[in-house]
Amino acid sequence: METNLHSPERRLIELRMAHSDLDACIDLASSKGGITDELLLQRLKKRRLGLRDAIAQLQRSLTPDESA
């Protein structure tokens, strides 16, 4: 199996990993009070939402349309 570094499937994996990492950071910072700057926390959450939207869009483009 040949690995394409620019394939949509690989991009999807990278986005999922980034989302997971950011999710863990936000959870850790929120639970331990590591981030006292609410603006920074909001920015991180907005970035996480953007990643989730990018993942959903890429998944839709990879999924073939079902015929009626």
CSV table of N, CA and C in Angstrom, one decimal:
chain,number,residue,atom,x,y,z
A,1,MET,N,0.8,-1.2,0.0
A,1,MET,CA,0.0,0.0,0.0
A,1,MET,C,0.9,1.2,0.0
A,2,GLU,N,0.7,2.1,-1.0
A,2,GLU,CA,1.5,3.3,-1.1
A,2,GLU,C,0.9,4.4,-0.3
A,3,THR,N,1.7,5.1,0.5
A,3,THR,CA,1.3,6.2,1.3
A,3,THR,C,1.4,7.5,0.6
A,4,ASN,N,0.3,8.2,0.4
A,4,ASN,CA,0.3,9.5,-0.2
A,4,ASN,C,0.2,10.6,0.9
A,5,LEU,N,1.3,11.4,0.9
A,5,LEU,CA,1.4,12.4,2.0
A,5,LEU,C,0.3,13.5,1.8
A,6,HIS,N,-0.3,13.6,0.7
A,6,HIS,CA,-1.2,14.7,0.4
A,6,HIS,C,-2.6,14.2,0.2
A,7,SER,N,-2.9,12.9,0.5
A,7,SER,CA,-4.2,12.4,0.3
A,7,SER,C,-5.2,12.9,1.3
A,8,PRO,N,-6.5,13.0,0.8
A,8,PRO,CA,-7.6,13.5,1.7
A,8,PRO,C,-7.7,12.6,3.0
A,9,GLU,N,-7.5,11.3,2.9
A,9,GLU,CA,-7.6,10.4,4.0
A,9,GLU,C,-6.5,10.8,5.1
A,10,ARG,N,-5.3,11.1,4.6
A,10,ARG,CA,-4.2,11.5,5.5
A,10,ARG,C,-4.6,12.8,6.2
A,11,ARG,N,-5.1,13.7,5.4
A,11,ARG,CA,-5.5,15.0,5.9
A,11,ARG,C,-6.5,14.9,7.0
A,12,LEU,N,-7.5,13.9,6.8
A,12,LEU,CA,-8.5,13.7,7.8
A,12,LEU,C,-7.9,13.2,9.1
A,13,ILE,N,-7.0,12.3,9.0
A,13,ILE,CA,-6.3,11.7,10.2
A,13,ILE,C,-5.6,12.9,10.9
A,14,GLU,N,-4.9,13.7,10.2
A,14,GLU,CA,-4.2,14.8,10.8
A,14,GLU,C,-5.1,15.8,11.5
A,15,LEU,N,-6.3,16.1,10.9
A,15,LEU,CA,-7.3,17.0,11.5
A,15,LEU,C,-7.8,16.3,12.8
A,16,ARG,N,-8.1,15.0,12.7
A,16,ARG,CA,-8.6,14.4,13.9
A,16,ARG,C,-7.6,14.4,15.0
A,17,MET,N,-6.4,14.2,14.7
A,17,MET,CA,-5.3,14.2,15.7
A,17,MET,C,-5.2,15.6,16.4
A,18,ALA,N,-5.2,16.6,15.5
A,18,ALA,CA,-5.1,18.0,16.0
A,18,ALA,C,-6.3,18.3,16.9
A,19,HIS,N,-7.5,17.9,16.5
A,19,HIS,CA,-8.7,18.1,17.3
A,19,HIS,C,-8.6,17.4,18.6
A,20,SER,N,-8.2,16.2,18.6
A,20,SER,CA,-8.0,15.4,19.9
A,20,SER,C,-7.0,16.1,20.8
A,21,ASP,N,-5.9,16.5,20.2
A,21,ASP,CA,-4.9,17.2,21.1
A,21,ASP,C,-5.4,18.5,21.7
A,22,LEU,N,-6.1,19.3,20.9
A,22,LEU,CA,-6.6,20.5,21.3
A,22,LEU,C,-7.7,20.3,22.4
A,23,ASP,N,-8.5,19.3,22.2
A,23,ASP,CA,-9.5,18.9,23.1
A,23,ASP,C,-8.9,18.6,24.5
A,24,ALA,N,-7.9,17.8,24.5
A,24,ALA,CA,-7.2,17.4,25.7
A,24,ALA,C,-6.6,18.6,26.4
A,25,CYS,N,-6.0,19.5,25.7
A,25,CYS,CA,-5.4,20.7,26.2
A,25,CYS,C,-6.5,21.6,26.9
A,26,ILE,N,-7.6,21.7,26.2
A,26,ILE,CA,-8.7,22.6,26.7
A,26,ILE,C,-9.3,21.9,28.0
A,27,ASP,N,-9.5,20.6,28.0
A,27,ASP,CA,-10.0,19.9,29.2
A,27,ASP,C,-9.1,20.1,30.3
A,28,LEU,N,-7.8,19.9,30.1
A,28,LEU,CA,-6.8,20.0,31.2
A,28,LEU,C,-6.7,21.4,31.7
A,29,ALA,N,-6.7,22.4,30.9
A,29,ALA,CA,-6.6,23.7,31.3
A,29,ALA,C,-7.9,24.2,32.1
A,30,SER,N,-9.0,23.7,31.6
A,30,SER,CA,-10.3,24.0,32.3
A,30,SER,C,-10.4,23.4,33.6
A,31,SER,N,-10.0,22.1,33.7
A,31,SER,CA,-10.2,21.4,35.0
A,31,SER,C,-9.2,21.8,36.1
A,32,LYS,N,-8.0,22.2,35.7
A,32,LYS,CA,-7.0,22.5,36.7
A,32,LYS,C,-6.8,24.0,36.8
A,33,GLY,N,-7.6,24.8,36.1
A,33,GLY,CA,-7.4,26.2,36.2
A,33,GLY,C,-6.1,26.7,35.6
A,34,GLY,N,-5.6,26.0,34.7
A,34,GLY,CA,-4.3,26.3,34.1
A,34,GLY,C,-4.4,27.6,33.3
A,35,ILE,N,-5.5,27.8,32.6
A,35,ILE,CA,-5.7,29.0,31.8
A,35,ILE,C,-6.7,29.9,32.6
A,36,THR,N,-6.2,31.1,33.0
A,36,THR,CA,-7.0,32.0,33.7
A,36,THR,C,-7.5,33.1,32.7
A,37,ASP,N,-6.9,33.1,31.5
A,37,ASP,CA,-7.3,34.0,30.5
A,37,ASP,C,-8.5,33.5,29.7
A,38,GLU,N,-9.7,34.0,30.0
A,38,GLU,CA,-10.9,33.4,29.4
A,38,GLU,C,-10.9,33.7,27.9
A,39,LEU,N,-10.3,34.8,27.4
A,39,LEU,CA,-10.2,35.1,26.0
A,39,LEU,C,-9.4,34.0,25.3
A,40,LEU,N,-8.3,33.6,25.9
A,40,LEU,CA,-7.5,32.6,25.3
A,40,LEU,C,-8.2,31.2,25.2
A,41,LEU,N,-8.9,30.9,26.3
A,41,LEU,CA,-9.7,29.7,26.3
A,41,LEU,C,-10.8,29.7,25.2
A,42,GLN,N,-11.5,30.9,25.0
A,42,GLN,CA,-12.5,31.0,24.0
A,42,GLN,C,-11.9,30.8,22.6
A,43,ARG,N,-10.7,31.3,22.4
A,43,ARG,CA,-10.0,31.2,21.1
A,43,ARG,C,-9.6,29.7,20.9
A,44,LEU,N,-9.2,29.0,21.9
A,44,LEU,CA,-8.9,27.6,21.7
A,44,LEU,C,-10.1,26.8,21.4
A,45,LYS,N,-11.2,27.1,22.0
A,45,LYS,CA,-12.5,26.4,21.7
A,45,LYS,C,-13.0,26.7,20.3
A,46,LYS,N,-12.8,28.0,19.9
A,46,LYS,CA,-13.2,28.3,18.5
A,46,LYS,C,-12.3,27.6,17.5
A,47,ARG,N,-11.1,27.5,17.8
A,47,ARG,CA,-10.2,26.7,16.9
A,47,ARG,C,-10.6,25.2,16.8
A,48,ARG,N,-11.0,24.7,18.0
A,48,ARG,CA,-11.4,23.3,18.1
A,48,ARG,C,-12.7,23.1,17.2
A,49,LEU,N,-13.6,24.1,17.3
A,49,LEU,CA,-14.8,24.0,16.5
A,49,LEU,C,-14.5,24.1,15.0
A,50,GLY,N,-13.6,24.9,14.7
A,50,GLY,CA,-13.2,25.0,13.3
A,50,GLY,C,-12.6,23.7,12.7
A,51,LEU,N,-11.8,23.0,13.6
A,51,LEU,CA,-11.3,21.7,13.2
A,51,LEU,C,-12.4,20.7,13.0
A,52,ARG,N,-13.4,20.8,13.9
A,52,ARG,CA,-14.5,19.8,13.8
A,52,ARG,C,-15.3,20.1,12.5
A,53,ASP,N,-15.4,21.3,12.1
A,53,ASP,CA,-16.1,21.7,10.9
A,53,ASP,C,-15.3,21.2,9.7
A,54,ALA,N,-14.0,21.3,9.7
A,54,ALA,CA,-13.2,20.9,8.6
A,54,ALA,C,-13.2,19.4,8.5
A,55,ILE,N,-13.2,18.7,9.6
A,55,ILE,CA,-13.3,17.2,9.6
A,55,ILE,C,-14.6,16.8,9.0
A,56,ALA,N,-15.7,17.4,9.4
A,56,ALA,CA,-17.1,17.1,8.8
A,56,ALA,C,-17.1,17.3,7.3
A,57,GLN,N,-16.6,18.4,6.9
A,57,GLN,CA,-16.6,18.8,5.5
A,57,GLN,C,-15.8,17.8,4.7
A,58,LEU,N,-14.6,17.4,5.2
A,58,LEU,CA,-13.8,16.5,4.5
A,58,LEU,C,-14.4,15.1,4.4
A,59,GLN,N,-15.1,14.7,5.5
A,59,GLN,CA,-15.8,13.4,5.5
A,59,GLN,C,-16.9,13.4,4.5
A,60,ARG,N,-17.6,14.5,4.4
A,60,ARG,CA,-18.7,14.5,3.4
A,60,ARG,C,-18.1,14.4,2.0
A,61,SER,N,-16.9,15.0,1.7
A,61,SER,CA,-16.4,15.0,0.4
A,61,SER,C,-15.8,13.6,0.1
A,62,LEU,N,-15.5,12.8,1.1
A,62,LEU,CA,-14.9,11.5,0.9
A,62,LEU,C,-16.0,10.4,0.8
A,63,THR,N,-17.2,10.7,1.3
A,63,THR,CA,-18.3,9.8,1.3
A,63,THR,C,-19.1,9.9,0.0
A,64,PRO,N,-19.2,8.8,-0.8
A,64,PRO,CA,-20.0,8.9,-2.0
A,64,PRO,C,-21.5,9.1,-1.8
A,65,ASP,N,-22.1,9.9,-2.7
A,65,ASP,CA,-23.5,10.1,-2.6
A,65,ASP,C,-24.3,8.8,-2.8
A,66,GLU,N,-25.3,8.6,-2.0
A,66,GLU,CA,-26.2,7.5,-2.1
A,66,GLU,C,-27.3,7.8,-3.1
A,67,SER,N,-27.5,6.9,-4.0
A,67,SER,CA,-28.5,7.1,-5.0
A,67,SER,C,-29.9,6.8,-4.4
A,68,ALA,N,-30.9,7.6,-4.8
A,68,ALA,CA,-32.2,7.5,-4.2
A,68,ALA,C,-33.0,6.2,-4.6
